[in-house]
PDB file of C-alpha atoms in Angstrom:
ATOM      1  CA  PRO G   1      56.511  34.874  57.077  1.00  0.00           C
ATOM      2  CA  ASP G   2      54.404  32.308  58.432  1.00  0.00           C
ATOM      3  CA  THR G   3      50.536  31.795  56.266  1.00  0.00           C
ATOM      4  CA  ALA G   4      48.100  29.833  58.087  1.00  0.00           C
ATOM      5  CA  LEU G   5      45.168  30.862  58.910  1.00  0.00           C
ATOM      6  CA  ARG G   6      44.059  30.681  62.028  1.00  0.00           C
ATOM      7  CA  SER G   7      40.598  30.069  63.599  1.00  0.00           C
ATOM      8  CA  VAL G   8      38.896  33.423  64.996  1.00  0.00           C
ATOM      9  CA  PRO G   9      35.054  32.409  64.749  1.00  0.00           C
ATOM     10  CA  VAL G  10      33.926  36.058  66.280  1.00  0.00           C
ATOM     11  CA  ASN G  11      35.738  38.688  65.851  1.00  0.00           C
ATOM     12  CA  PHE G  12      34.388  42.123  67.411  1.00  0.00           C
ATOM     13  CA  GLY G  13      36.495  45.445  67.191  1.00  0.00           C
ATOM     14  CA  LEU G  14      37.161  49.400  66.505  1.00  0.00           C
ATOM     15  CA  LEU G  15      39.558  48.986  63.674  1.00  0.00           C
ATOM     16  CA  SER G  16      43.085  46.794  63.124  1.00  0.00           C
ATOM     17  CA  PRO G  17      44.321  46.045  64.684  1.00  0.00           C
ATOM     18  CA  LEU G  18      41.979  47.005  67.660  1.00  0.00           C
ATOM     19  CA  THR G  19      40.381  44.018  66.675  1.00  0.00           C
ATOM     20  CA  MET G  20      39.536  40.278  68.093  1.00  0.00           C
ATOM     21  CA  ASN G  21      41.825  39.513  65.284  1.00  0.00           C
ATOM     22  CA  GLY G  22      44.955  41.007  67.203  1.00  0.00           C
ATOM     23  CA  GLN G  23      47.935  41.783  65.276  1.00  0.00           C
ATOM     24  CA  ARG G  24      47.911  39.522  62.546  1.00  0.00           C
ATOM     25  CA  PRO G  25      44.480  40.261  60.964  1.00  0.00           C
ATOM     26  CA  GLN G  26      45.469  39.259  57.205  1.00  0.00           C
ATOM     27  CA  GLN G  27      45.637  34.970  58.977  1.00  0.00           C
ATOM     28  CA  ALA G  28      42.958  34.910  60.781  1.00  0.00           C
ATOM     29  CA  ARG G  29      39.203  32.954  59.519  1.00  0.00           C
ATOM     30  CA  ASN G  30      36.182  34.315  60.759  1.00  0.00           C
ATOM     31  CA  ASN G  31      33.117  33.346  60.459  1.00  0.00           C
ATOM     32  CA  PHE G  32      31.270  36.656  61.615  1.00  0.00           C
ATOM     33  CA  SER G  33      33.330  39.874  61.863  1.00  0.00           C
ATOM     34  CA  PHE G  34      31.979  43.489  62.752  1.00  0.00           C
ATOM     35  CA  ASP G  35      33.780  46.372  63.222  1.00  0.00           C
ATOM     36  CA  LEU G  36      32.779  49.591  63.931  1.00  0.00           C
ATOM     37  CA  VAL G  37      35.123  51.410  61.018  1.00  0.00           C
ATOM     38  CA  LEU G  38      37.680  48.998  59.651  1.00  0.00           C
ATOM     39  CA  GLY G  39      37.398  44.976  58.937  1.00  0.00           C
ATOM     40  CA  ASP G  40      40.286  43.222  58.329  1.00  0.00           C
ATOM     41  CA  ALA G  41      40.805  39.727  57.993  1.00  0.00           C
ATOM     42  CA  GLY G  42      42.272  36.339  55.831  1.00  0.00           C
ATOM     43  CA  ARG G  43      39.477  34.892  54.930  1.00  0.00           C
ATOM     44  CA  VAL G  44      35.923  35.206  55.503  1.00  0.00           C
ATOM     45  CA  THR G  45      33.289  32.449  55.975  1.00  0.00           C
ATOM     46  CA  GLY G  46      29.963  33.750  57.169  1.00  0.00           C
ATOM     47  CA  PHE G  47      29.497  37.461  57.203  1.00  0.00           C
ATOM     48  CA  GLN G  48      31.773  40.072  57.192  1.00  0.00           C
ATOM     49  CA  ALA G  49      30.789  44.416  58.142  1.00  0.00           C
ATOM     50  CA  ALA G  50      31.978  47.526  58.641  1.00  0.00           C
ATOM     51  CA  GLY G  51      31.302  50.883  59.077  1.00  0.00           C
ATOM     52  CA  VAL G  52      33.422  52.411  56.924  1.00  0.00           C
ATOM     53  CA  LEU G  53      35.601  49.953  54.888  1.00  0.00           C
ATOM     54  CA  THR G  54      35.832  46.159  55.122  1.00  0.00           C
ATOM     55  CA  ARG G  55      39.276  43.478  53.387  1.00  0.00           C
ATOM     56  CA  VAL G  56      39.776  40.374  53.266  1.00  0.00           C
ATOM     57  CA  ARG G  57      42.495  39.469  51.721  1.00  0.00           C
ATOM     58  CA  ARG G  58      42.037  35.502  50.400  1.00  0.00           C
ATOM     59  CA  ASP G  59      38.333  34.421  49.667  1.00  0.00           C
ATOM     60  CA  VAL G  60      34.912  35.529  50.846  1.00  0.00           C
ATOM     61  CA  VAL G  61      32.147  32.947  51.326  1.00  0.00           C
ATOM     62  CA  GLY G  62      29.069  34.617  52.449  1.00  0.00           C
ATOM     63  CA  ALA G  63      28.612  38.270  52.539  1.00  0.00           C
ATOM     64  CA  GLN G  64      30.692  41.130  52.569  1.00  0.00           C
ATOM     65  CA  ILE G  65      28.990  44.455  53.318  1.00  0.00           C
ATOM     66  CA  SER G  66      30.012  47.976  54.544  1.00  0.00           C
ATOM     67  CA  THR G  67      28.877  51.567  54.087  1.00  0.00           C
ATOM     68  CA  ILE G  68      31.883  52.641  51.717  1.00  0.00           C
ATOM     69  CA  ALA G  69      34.420  49.725  50.495  1.00  0.00           C
ATOM     70  CA  ASN G  70      34.593  45.897  50.396  1.00  0.00           C
ATOM     71  CA  LEU G  71      37.763  45.141  49.436  1.00  0.00           C
ATOM     72  CA  GLY G  72      38.421  41.435  48.557  1.00  0.00           C
ATOM     73  CA  GLY G  73      41.906  39.639  47.300  1.00  0.00           C
ATOM     74  CA  THR G  74      40.568  36.381  46.027  1.00  0.00           C
ATOM     75  CA  ASP G  75      37.526  35.010  45.133  1.00  0.00           C
ATOM     76  CA  ALA G  76      33.888  36.044  46.124  1.00  0.00           C
ATOM     77  CA  THR G  77      31.439  33.847  46.407  1.00  0.00           C
ATOM     78  CA  GLY G  78      28.189  35.451  48.036  1.00  0.00           C
ATOM     79  CA  PHE G  79      27.522  38.768  48.167  1.00  0.00           C
ATOM     80  CA  GLN G  80      28.921  42.046  48.512  1.00  0.00           C
ATOM     81  CA  MET G  81      27.373  45.379  48.864  1.00  0.00           C
ATOM     82  CA  ALA G  82      28.735  48.835  49.400  1.00  0.00           C
ATOM     83  CA  VAL G  83      29.719  52.853  47.571  1.00  0.00           C
ATOM     84  CA  VAL G  84      32.898  50.620  45.554  1.00  0.00           C
ATOM     85  CA  ASN G  85      33.303  46.961  45.485  1.00  0.00           C
ATOM     86  CA  LEU G  86      37.002  45.857  44.642  1.00  0.00           C
ATOM     87  CA  LEU G  87      38.039  41.786  43.858  1.00  0.00           C
ATOM     88  CA  GLY G  88      41.055  40.571  42.871  1.00  0.00           C
ATOM     89  CA  GLY G  89      39.447  37.063  41.889  1.00  0.00           C
ATOM     90  CA  GLY G  90      35.813  36.508  40.415  1.00  0.00           C
ATOM     91  CA  VAL G  91      32.329  36.959  41.945  1.00  0.00           C
ATOM     92  CA  THR G  92      29.934  33.414  42.438  1.00  0.00           C
ATOM     93  CA  GLY G  93      26.261  35.903  43.463  1.00  0.00           C
ATOM     94  CA  CYS G  94      25.854  39.451  43.635  1.00  0.00           C
ATOM     95  CA  GLN G  95      28.102  42.128  44.470  1.00  0.00           C
ATOM     96  CA  TRP G  96      25.515  45.580  44.694  1.00  0.00           C
ATOM     97  CA  GLY G  97      27.503  48.507  44.083  1.00  0.00           C
ATOM     98  CA  TRP G  98      26.147  52.570  44.607  1.00  0.00           C
ATOM     99  CA  ALA G  99      29.251  53.552  42.563  1.00  0.00           C
ATOM    100  CA  LEU G 100      31.649  50.691  41.248  1.00  0.00           C
ATOM    101  CA  ASN G 101      31.603  46.881  41.181  1.00  0.00           C
ATOM    102  CA  LEU G 102      35.122  45.779  39.810  1.00  0.00           C
ATOM    103  CA  ASP G 103      36.404  42.139  39.950  1.00  0.00           C
ATOM    104  CA  ASP G 104      38.957  40.541  37.914  1.00  0.00           C
ATOM    105  CA  GLY G 105      38.427  37.452  37.028  1.00  0.00           C
ATOM    106  CA  ARG G 106      35.616  34.376  36.484  1.00  0.00           C
ATOM    107  CA  SER G 107      32.509  35.362  37.715  1.00  0.00           C
ATOM    108  CA  HIS G 108      28.551  34.206  37.714  1.00  0.00           C
ATOM    109  CA  GLY G 109      26.256  35.962  38.742  1.00  0.00           C
ATOM    110  CA  ALA G 110      25.280  39.953  38.936  1.00  0.00           C
ATOM    111  CA  GLN G 111      26.735  43.260  39.292  1.00  0.00           C
ATOM    112  CA  PHE G 112      24.388  46.145  39.921  1.00  0.00           C
ATOM    113  CA  ALA G 113      25.888  49.767  40.240  1.00  0.00           C
ATOM    114  CA  GLY G 114      24.757  52.883  40.036  1.00  0.00           C
ATOM    115  CA  LEU G 115      27.658  54.711  37.701  1.00  0.00           C
ATOM    116  CA  MET G 116      30.354  52.230  36.714  1.00  0.00           C
ATOM    117  CA  ASN G 117      30.794  47.531  36.629  1.00  0.00           C
ATOM    118  CA  VAL G 118      33.732  46.283  35.688  1.00  0.00           C
ATOM    119  CA  ASN G 119      34.359  41.975  34.894  1.00  0.00           C
ATOM    120  CA  ARG G 120      38.318  42.149  33.240  1.00  0.00           C
ATOM    121  CA  ASP G 121      37.841  38.695  32.578  1.00  0.00           C
ATOM    122  CA  THR G 122      34.512  36.425  32.353  1.00  0.00           C
ATOM    123  CA  LEU G 123      31.024  37.336  33.287  1.00  0.00           C
ATOM    124  CA  THR G 124      27.816  35.134  32.956  1.00  0.00           C
ATOM    125  CA  GLY G 125      24.931  36.389  33.761  1.00  0.00           C
ATOM    126  CA  PHE G 126      23.824  39.969  34.303  1.00  0.00           C
ATOM    127  CA  GLN G 127      25.195  43.480  34.635  1.00  0.00           C
ATOM    128  CA  GLY G 128      22.966  46.137  35.246  1.00  0.00           C
ATOM    129  CA  ALA G 129      24.332  50.182  35.973  1.00  0.00           C
ATOM    130  CA  LEU G 130      23.760  54.033  35.264  1.00  0.00           C
ATOM    131  CA  ALA G 131      26.568  54.826  33.018  1.00  0.00           C
ATOM    132  CA  SER G 132      28.583  51.952  32.081  1.00  0.00           C
ATOM    133  CA  SER G 133      28.971  48.391  32.188  1.00  0.00           C
ATOM    134  CA  TYR G 134      32.146  46.505  30.923  1.00  0.00           C
ATOM    135  CA  ALA G 135      32.969  42.688  30.914  1.00  0.00           C
ATOM    136  CA  GLY G 136      36.203  41.530  28.818  1.00  0.00           C
ATOM    137  CA  THR G 137      33.426  37.983  28.006  1.00  0.00           C
ATOM    138  CA  LEU G 138      29.739  37.854  28.613  1.00  0.00           C
ATOM    139  CA  ARG G 139      27.450  35.462  28.846  1.00  0.00           C
ATOM    140  CA  GLY G 140      24.514  37.317  29.687  1.00  0.00           C
ATOM    141  CA  ALA G 141      23.136  40.972  29.600  1.00  0.00           C
ATOM    142  CA  GLN G 142      24.033  44.344  30.355  1.00  0.00           C
ATOM    143  CA  ILE G 143      21.772  46.947  30.346  1.00  0.00           C
ATOM    144  CA  SER G 144      23.189  50.853  31.054  1.00  0.00           C
ATOM    145  CA  LEU G 145      23.448  53.705  29.477  1.00  0.00           C
ATOM    146  CA  VAL G 146      27.204  52.457  27.887  1.00  0.00           C
ATOM    147  CA  ASN G 147      27.956  49.234  27.408  1.00  0.00           C
ATOM    148  CA  VAL G 148      31.054  47.199  26.273  1.00  0.00           C
ATOM    149  CA  ALA G 149      32.382  43.741  26.029  1.00  0.00           C
ATOM    150  CA  GLY G 150      34.876  41.966  24.081  1.00  0.00           C
ATOM    151  CA  ASP G 151      33.043  39.007  23.023  1.00  0.00           C
ATOM    152  CA  LEU G 152      29.288  39.520  23.510  1.00  0.00           C
ATOM    153  CA  THR G 153      26.916  36.093  23.857  1.00  0.00           C
ATOM    154  CA  GLY G 154      23.571  38.049  25.103  1.00  0.00           C
ATOM    155  CA  THR G 155      21.803  41.436  24.524  1.00  0.00           C
ATOM    156  CA  GLN G 156      22.975  44.441  25.458  1.00  0.00           C
ATOM    157  CA  VAL G 157      20.386  47.631  26.400  1.00  0.00           C
ATOM    158  CA  GLY G 158      21.949  51.276  25.899  1.00  0.00           C
ATOM    159  CA  LEU G 159      22.090  54.014  24.156  1.00  0.00           C
ATOM    160  CA  VAL G 160      25.766  52.859  22.733  1.00  0.00           C
ATOM    161  CA  ASN G 161      26.863  48.917  22.964  1.00  0.00           C
ATOM    162  CA  ILE G 162      29.959  47.846  21.498  1.00  0.00           C
ATOM    163  CA  ALA G 163      31.339  44.619  20.917  1.00  0.00           C
ATOM    164  CA  ARG G 164      34.022  43.147  19.503  1.00  0.00           C
ATOM    165  CA  SER G 165      32.351  39.948  18.171  1.00  0.00           C
ATOM    166  CA  SER G 166      28.194  39.729  19.312  1.00  0.00           C
ATOM    167  CA  ARG G 167      25.740  37.127  18.963  1.00  0.00           C
ATOM    168  CA  GLY G 168      22.933  37.981  19.947  1.00  0.00           C
ATOM    169  CA  LEU G 169      20.905  40.979  20.314  1.00  0.00           C
ATOM    170  CA  GLN G 170      21.922  44.758  20.706  1.00  0.00           C
ATOM    171  CA  THR G 171      19.246  47.282  20.977  1.00  0.00           C
ATOM    172  CA  GLY G 172      20.662  51.345  21.428  1.00  0.00           C
ATOM    173  CA  LEU G 173      20.465  54.716  19.692  1.00  0.00           C
ATOM    174  CA  PHE G 174      24.560  53.051  18.576  1.00  0.00           C
ATOM    175  CA  ASN G 175      25.846  49.168  17.828  1.00  0.00           C
ATOM    176  CA  ILE G 176      28.959  48.589  17.264  1.00  0.00           C
ATOM    177  CA  SER G 177      30.151  45.258  16.474  1.00  0.00           C
ATOM    178  CA  GLY G 178      33.573  44.057  14.688  1.00  0.00           C
ATOM    179  CA  ASP G 179      31.786  40.822  13.952  1.00  0.00           C
ATOM    180  CA  ALA G 180      28.530  40.351  14.473  1.00  0.00           C
ATOM    181  CA  HIS G 181      26.426  37.233  14.467  1.00  0.00           C
ATOM    182  CA  GLY G 182      22.779  38.712  15.491  1.00  0.00           C
ATOM    183  CA  VAL G 183      20.166  41.333  15.566  1.00  0.00           C
ATOM    184  CA  ALA G 184      21.382  44.915  16.129  1.00  0.00           C
ATOM    185  CA  ILE G 185      18.648  47.782  16.901  1.00  0.00           C
ATOM    186  CA  GLY G 186      19.516  51.165  16.416  1.00  0.00           C
TER     187      GLY G 186
END
């Protein structure tokens, strides 16, 4: 199949394929996209918004905003805001999820969630959630009721803090670290 992206600078529509991106939205590169229900594109460099869900098959540079979910195929540089943000790569910037933020890559920036943040690789920055935050490797800070990190260099503040190895500060009711080089207050 043809994988080349075609430029569709401005996209308006209802839901895919009833948009200016046409029958193959996965091959469209948008600078501005607004769909009433579902937004779908191959790449976004600029702004994408939809009433229910946005989806980008490759990377996003700019902002991705919807009421329910933002889906990104690879990396995002900029800002994502929805109830749920799911990203196949890493984020450089900020994810604001009312319920969940999840990314699978190396991230730099902040994740704010009402319930849960998950970074499956490495996060350099901050995670803040009401319920829990998880990072494979964290260089920065986590503030949640339950914080979990594989390798921590920085700070965990919560009711329960867990790290495979920690260098820095853990402060909470329960602090657990397999290999601690720092301060644990609890």
